[in-house]
Amino acid sequence: MLARIRAFFAERQLIEVETPLLCSATVTDPHLESWRVEGVGFLQTSPEYAMKRLLAAGSGSIYQISKAFRKDEAGKRHNREFTLLEWYRTGFDHWQLMEDVADLLEKLLGQKQVMHLSYRQAFENSVGFNPHQVSLDRLRDCARQCCRVDFDSDDRDLWLNLLLSHRIEPELGRSAPTFLYDYPASQAALAQINIDEHGEAVAERFELYIDGMEIANGYRELTDPEEQLARFDADLLYRQQQGLTPVPIDRHLLAALKSGLPDCAGVALGIDRLLMKQLGVERIDEVLSFSQERV
């Protein structure tokens, strides 16, 4: 699989790069927990920040096959150390990048047909309401009933994520690999925000699902350093409110954005999960030479 991936990108003239696994800063995303190495820095949850610094320095389109580390992720589909394929195409938007991902799937899995489904359509099909406009009370009541949970929160994204993970995701990508796109603007992460055909602000972001499992996450990348800093600050405030570990903001990334990140789109794809689909196995440890329990 690794050889075929490298051949795919060689045909498209993308440069393979390497970036550090240990850096002085890490992601602020409150849904990801990084490993701190005392006196050194953080093991990276993905090579994204460093690759964007290369893009800002004029690398052109690049890709990387890299180890990544996420402290609290372990289970049937998760291993704390795993393999990511991440690539960036300069001059691409997220729609063109979805075509790139589909071409790679055809090369690796022989899968020609793919589907596209908006976040809005997915919710309307499954629970019968527009996730961008539904009232908090209705959203909360639906999530409690569908997901069988009993707690309270005013966090819309928490309830949306519960419904997505418990009700919608398990059915995505059953008939064909499916791209879910146009996430709520509040879930943009490092993606640009645009106005869709319904006049609603949405993130230019997509995720790829195969047989109910997320395989890839892609963005039309945010290039505005001031907006990026505001999102970092919002993440850190949320971390503080939730009692999560504080992390330093990556000032090197902000400096790279200020110097000029080219218009581009990028995606991270889980190679271990893709291999699970190729081999038809249900547990990630079945495709790892050494799972977490054996190291």
Tab-separated table of N, CA and C in Angstrom, residues 34-106:
chain	number	residue	atom	x	y	z
A	34	SER	N	-2.628	15.791	23.351
A	34	SER	CA	-1.257	15.487	22.921
A	34	SER	C	-0.443	14.920	24.071
A	35	TRP	N	0.592	14.174	23.705
A	35	TRP	CA	1.552	13.681	24.679
A	35	TRP	C	2.661	14.714	24.864
A	36	ARG	N	2.855	15.138	26.095
A	36	ARG	CA	3.956	16.053	26.408
A	36	ARG	C	5.194	15.232	26.778
A	37	VAL	N	6.314	15.536	26.155
A	37	VAL	CA	7.592	14.914	26.497
A	37	VAL	C	8.356	15.922	27.329
A	38	GLU	N	8.534	15.622	28.588
A	38	GLU	CA	9.078	16.585	29.540
A	38	GLU	C	10.423	17.140	29.086
A	39	GLY	N	10.505	18.470	29.060
A	39	GLY	CA	11.751	19.140	28.706
A	39	GLY	C	12.035	19.207	27.225
A	40	VAL	N	11.139	18.625	26.396
A	40	VAL	CA	11.383	18.584	24.950
A	40	VAL	C	10.256	19.266	24.180
A	41	GLY	N	9.014	18.843	24.414
A	41	GLY	CA	7.890	19.398	23.676
A	41	GLY	C	6.749	18.404	23.605
A	42	PHE	N	6.100	18.327	22.462
A	42	PHE	CA	4.905	17.499	22.287
A	42	PHE	C	5.058	16.579	21.080
A	43	LEU	N	4.641	15.319	21.259
A	43	LEU	CA	4.490	14.438	20.112
A	43	LEU	C	3.306	14.939	19.300
A	44	GLN	N	3.451	14.997	18.006
A	44	GLN	CA	2.455	15.635	17.156
A	44	GLN	C	1.250	14.732	16.879
A	45	THR	N	0.046	15.346	16.928
A	45	THR	CA	-1.175	14.625	16.601
A	45	THR	C	-1.344	14.495	15.096
A	46	SER	N	-0.650	15.333	14.328
A	46	SER	CA	-0.561	15.224	12.869
A	46	SER	C	0.566	16.143	12.424
A	47	PRO	N	1.056	15.979	11.195
A	47	PRO	CA	2.144	16.848	10.721
A	47	PRO	C	1.648	18.171	10.139
A	48	GLU	N	0.390	18.517	10.362
A	48	GLU	CA	-0.255	19.638	9.683
A	48	GLU	C	0.487	20.961	9.835
A	49	TYR	N	0.783	21.349	11.067
A	49	TYR	CA	1.366	22.675	11.282
A	49	TYR	C	2.713	22.813	10.579
A	50	ALA	N	3.559	21.802	10.714
A	50	ALA	CA	4.889	21.878	10.097
A	50	ALA	C	4.785	21.862	8.574
A	51	MET	N	3.856	21.092	8.030
A	51	MET	CA	3.698	21.055	6.572
A	51	MET	C	3.217	22.407	6.046
A	52	LYS	N	2.376	23.086	6.803
A	52	LYS	CA	1.937	24.412	6.378
A	52	LYS	C	3.095	25.417	6.398
A	53	ARG	N	4.024	25.227	7.314
A	53	ARG	CA	5.218	26.088	7.311
A	53	ARG	C	6.040	25.859	6.043
A	54	LEU	N	6.108	24.611	5.569
A	54	LEU	CA	6.805	24.333	4.309
A	54	LEU	C	6.065	24.957	3.132
A	55	LEU	N	4.737	24.870	3.151
A	55	LEU	CA	3.940	25.482	2.082
A	55	LEU	C	4.170	26.988	2.024
A	56	ALA	N	4.197	27.624	3.204
A	56	ALA	CA	4.424	29.074	3.254
A	56	ALA	C	5.827	29.440	2.781
A	57	ALA	N	6.758	28.498	2.910
A	57	ALA	CA	8.137	28.739	2.465
A	57	ALA	C	8.321	28.466	0.976
A	58	GLY	N	7.253	28.033	0.289
A	58	GLY	CA	7.326	27.872	-1.159
A	58	GLY	C	7.529	26.463	-1.648
A	59	SER	N	7.181	25.465	-0.847
A	59	SER	CA	7.424	24.072	-1.227
A	59	SER	C	6.603	23.638	-2.439
A	60	GLY	N	5.429	24.231	-2.635
A	60	GLY	CA	4.485	23.695	-3.607
A	60	GLY	C	3.742	22.517	-3.009
A	61	SER	N	2.990	21.782	-3.802
A	61	SER	CA	2.171	20.673	-3.307
A	61	SER	C	3.053	19.569	-2.718
A	62	ILE	N	2.667	19.082	-1.533
A	62	ILE	CA	3.502	18.127	-0.793
A	62	ILE	C	2.633	17.048	-0.146
A	63	TYR	N	3.298	15.928	0.198
A	63	TYR	CA	2.624	14.889	0.969
A	63	TYR	C	3.598	14.287	1.957
A	64	GLN	N	3.046	13.584	2.945
A	64	GLN	CA	3.871	12.944	3.969
A	64	GLN	C	3.155	11.710	4.500
A	65	ILE	N	3.913	10.647	4.711
A	65	ILE	CA	3.446	9.462	5.429
A	65	ILE	C	4.144	9.494	6.778
A	66	SER	N	3.356	9.669	7.847
A	66	SER	CA	3.957	10.002	9.134
A	66	SER	C	3.274	9.251	10.267
A	67	LYS	N	4.032	8.976	11.320
A	67	LYS	CA	3.432	8.534	12.563
A	67	LYS	C	2.787	9.737	13.249
A	68	ALA	N	1.683	9.478	13.939
A	68	ALA	CA	1.012	10.511	14.712
A	68	ALA	C	0.613	9.899	16.058
A	69	PHE	N	0.406	10.775	17.054
A	69	PHE	CA	0.193	10.302	18.421
A	69	PHE	C	-0.970	11.069	19.053
A	70	ARG	N	-1.914	10.334	19.636
A	70	ARG	CA	-3.034	10.952	20.342
A	70	ARG	C	-3.238	10.210	21.649
A	71	LYS	N	-3.081	10.932	22.733
A	71	LYS	CA	-2.926	10.332	24.054
A	71	LYS	C	-4.108	9.494	24.501
A	72	ASP	N	-5.322	9.986	24.301
A	72	ASP	CA	-6.498	9.332	24.872
A	72	ASP	C	-7.251	8.449	23.888
A	73	GLU	N	-6.619	8.109	22.760
A	73	GLU	CA	-7.322	7.321	21.752
A	73	GLU	C	-6.830	5.877	21.747
A	74	ALA	N	-7.714	4.974	22.162
A	74	ALA	CA	-7.408	3.543	22.131
A	74	ALA	C	-8.721	2.790	22.032
A	75	GLY	N	-8.737	1.718	21.262
A	75	GLY	CA	-9.964	0.939	21.120
A	75	GLY	C	-9.997	0.183	19.818
A	76	LYS	N	-11.186	-0.215	19.421
A	76	LYS	CA	-11.382	-1.041	18.231
A	76	LYS	C	-10.843	-0.377	16.971
A	77	ARG	N	-11.023	0.948	16.852
A	77	ARG	CA	-10.594	1.680	15.659
A	77	ARG	C	-9.481	2.669	15.941
A	78	HIS	N	-8.980	2.694	17.161
A	78	HIS	CA	-7.981	3.694	17.550
A	78	HIS	C	-6.758	3.030	18.171
A	79	ASN	N	-5.593	3.573	17.882
A	79	ASN	CA	-4.357	3.217	18.558
A	79	ASN	C	-3.642	4.526	18.861
A	80	ARG	N	-3.000	4.595	20.006
A	80	ARG	CA	-2.396	5.876	20.403
A	80	ARG	C	-1.302	6.328	19.434
A	81	GLU	N	-0.619	5.384	18.829
A	81	GLU	CA	0.336	5.681	17.756
A	81	GLU	C	-0.226	5.077	16.474
A	82	PHE	N	-0.316	5.868	15.420
A	82	PHE	CA	-0.907	5.380	14.181
A	82	PHE	C	-0.233	6.072	12.996
A	83	THR	N	-0.620	5.670	11.784
A	83	THR	CA	0.022	6.181	10.574
A	83	THR	C	-0.945	7.053	9.787
A	84	LEU	N	-0.502	8.274	9.487
A	84	LEU	CA	-1.293	9.227	8.713
A	84	LEU	C	-0.645	9.474	7.360
A	85	LEU	N	-1.485	9.577	6.365
A	85	LEU	CA	-1.083	10.139	5.081
A	85	LEU	C	-1.697	11.529	5.012
A	86	GLU	N	-0.866	12.544	4.875
A	86	GLU	CA	-1.379	13.914	4.809
A	86	GLU	C	-0.811	14.583	3.564
A	87	TRP	N	-1.698	15.267	2.809
A	87	TRP	CA	-1.197	15.968	1.631
A	87	TRP	C	-1.927	17.282	1.408
A	88	TYR	N	-1.210	18.194	0.718
A	88	TYR	CA	-1.703	19.546	0.442
A	88	TYR	C	-1.505	19.835	-1.034
A	89	ARG	N	-2.566	20.366	-1.661
A	89	ARG	CA	-2.492	20.742	-3.062
A	89	ARG	C	-2.687	22.246	-3.171
A	90	THR	N	-1.648	22.947	-3.630
A	90	THR	CA	-1.760	24.387	-3.808
A	90	THR	C	-2.674	24.687	-4.993
A	91	GLY	N	-3.484	25.746	-4.849
A	91	GLY	CA	-4.418	26.119	-5.896
A	91	GLY	C	-5.679	25.283	-5.933
A	92	PHE	N	-5.818	24.314	-5.023
A	92	PHE	CA	-7.006	23.462	-4.960
A	92	PHE	C	-7.987	24.009	-3.927
A	93	ASP	N	-9.303	23.795	-4.178
A	93	ASP	CA	-10.284	23.957	-3.123
A	93	ASP	C	-10.645	22.566	-2.598
A	94	HIS	N	-11.561	22.509	-1.627
A	94	HIS	CA	-11.864	21.207	-1.018
A	94	HIS	C	-12.613	20.279	-1.981
A	95	TRP	N	-13.322	20.847	-2.974
A	95	TRP	CA	-14.004	20.009	-3.957
A	95	TRP	C	-12.994	19.295	-4.856
A	96	GLN	N	-11.983	20.016	-5.301
A	96	GLN	CA	-10.933	19.382	-6.115
A	96	GLN	C	-10.166	18.347	-5.302
A	97	LEU	N	-9.984	18.626	-4.000
A	97	LEU	CA	-9.274	17.668	-3.162
A	97	LEU	C	-10.087	16.395	-2.960
A	98	MET	N	-11.411	16.514	-2.873
A	98	MET	CA	-12.245	15.312	-2.798
A	98	MET	C	-12.049	14.433	-4.032
A	99	GLU	N	-11.900	15.055	-5.195
A	99	GLU	CA	-11.630	14.284	-6.414
A	99	GLU	C	-10.290	13.569	-6.299
A	100	ASP	N	-9.301	14.237	-5.724
A	100	ASP	CA	-7.991	13.629	-5.501
A	100	ASP	C	-8.121	12.400	-4.606
A	101	VAL	N	-8.863	12.543	-3.509
A	101	VAL	CA	-9.057	11.424	-2.578
A	101	VAL	C	-9.765	10.272	-3.281
A	102	ALA	N	-10.789	10.595	-4.082
A	102	ALA	CA	-11.516	9.556	-4.809
A	102	ALA	C	-10.595	8.808	-5.774
A	103	ASP	N	-9.702	9.537	-6.438
A	103	ASP	CA	-8.746	8.893	-7.350
A	103	ASP	C	-7.824	7.950	-6.585
A	104	LEU	N	-7.400	8.361	-5.385
A	104	LEU	CA	-6.541	7.502	-4.572
A	104	LEU	C	-7.293	6.245	-4.138
A	105	LEU	N	-8.555	6.395	-3.755
A	105	LEU	CA	-9.360	5.227	-3.374
A	105	LEU	C	-9.472	4.237	-4.524
A	106	GLU	N	-9.646	4.766	-5.731
A	106	GLU	CA	-9.743	3.878	-6.893
A	106	GLU	C	-8.445	3.110	-7.078
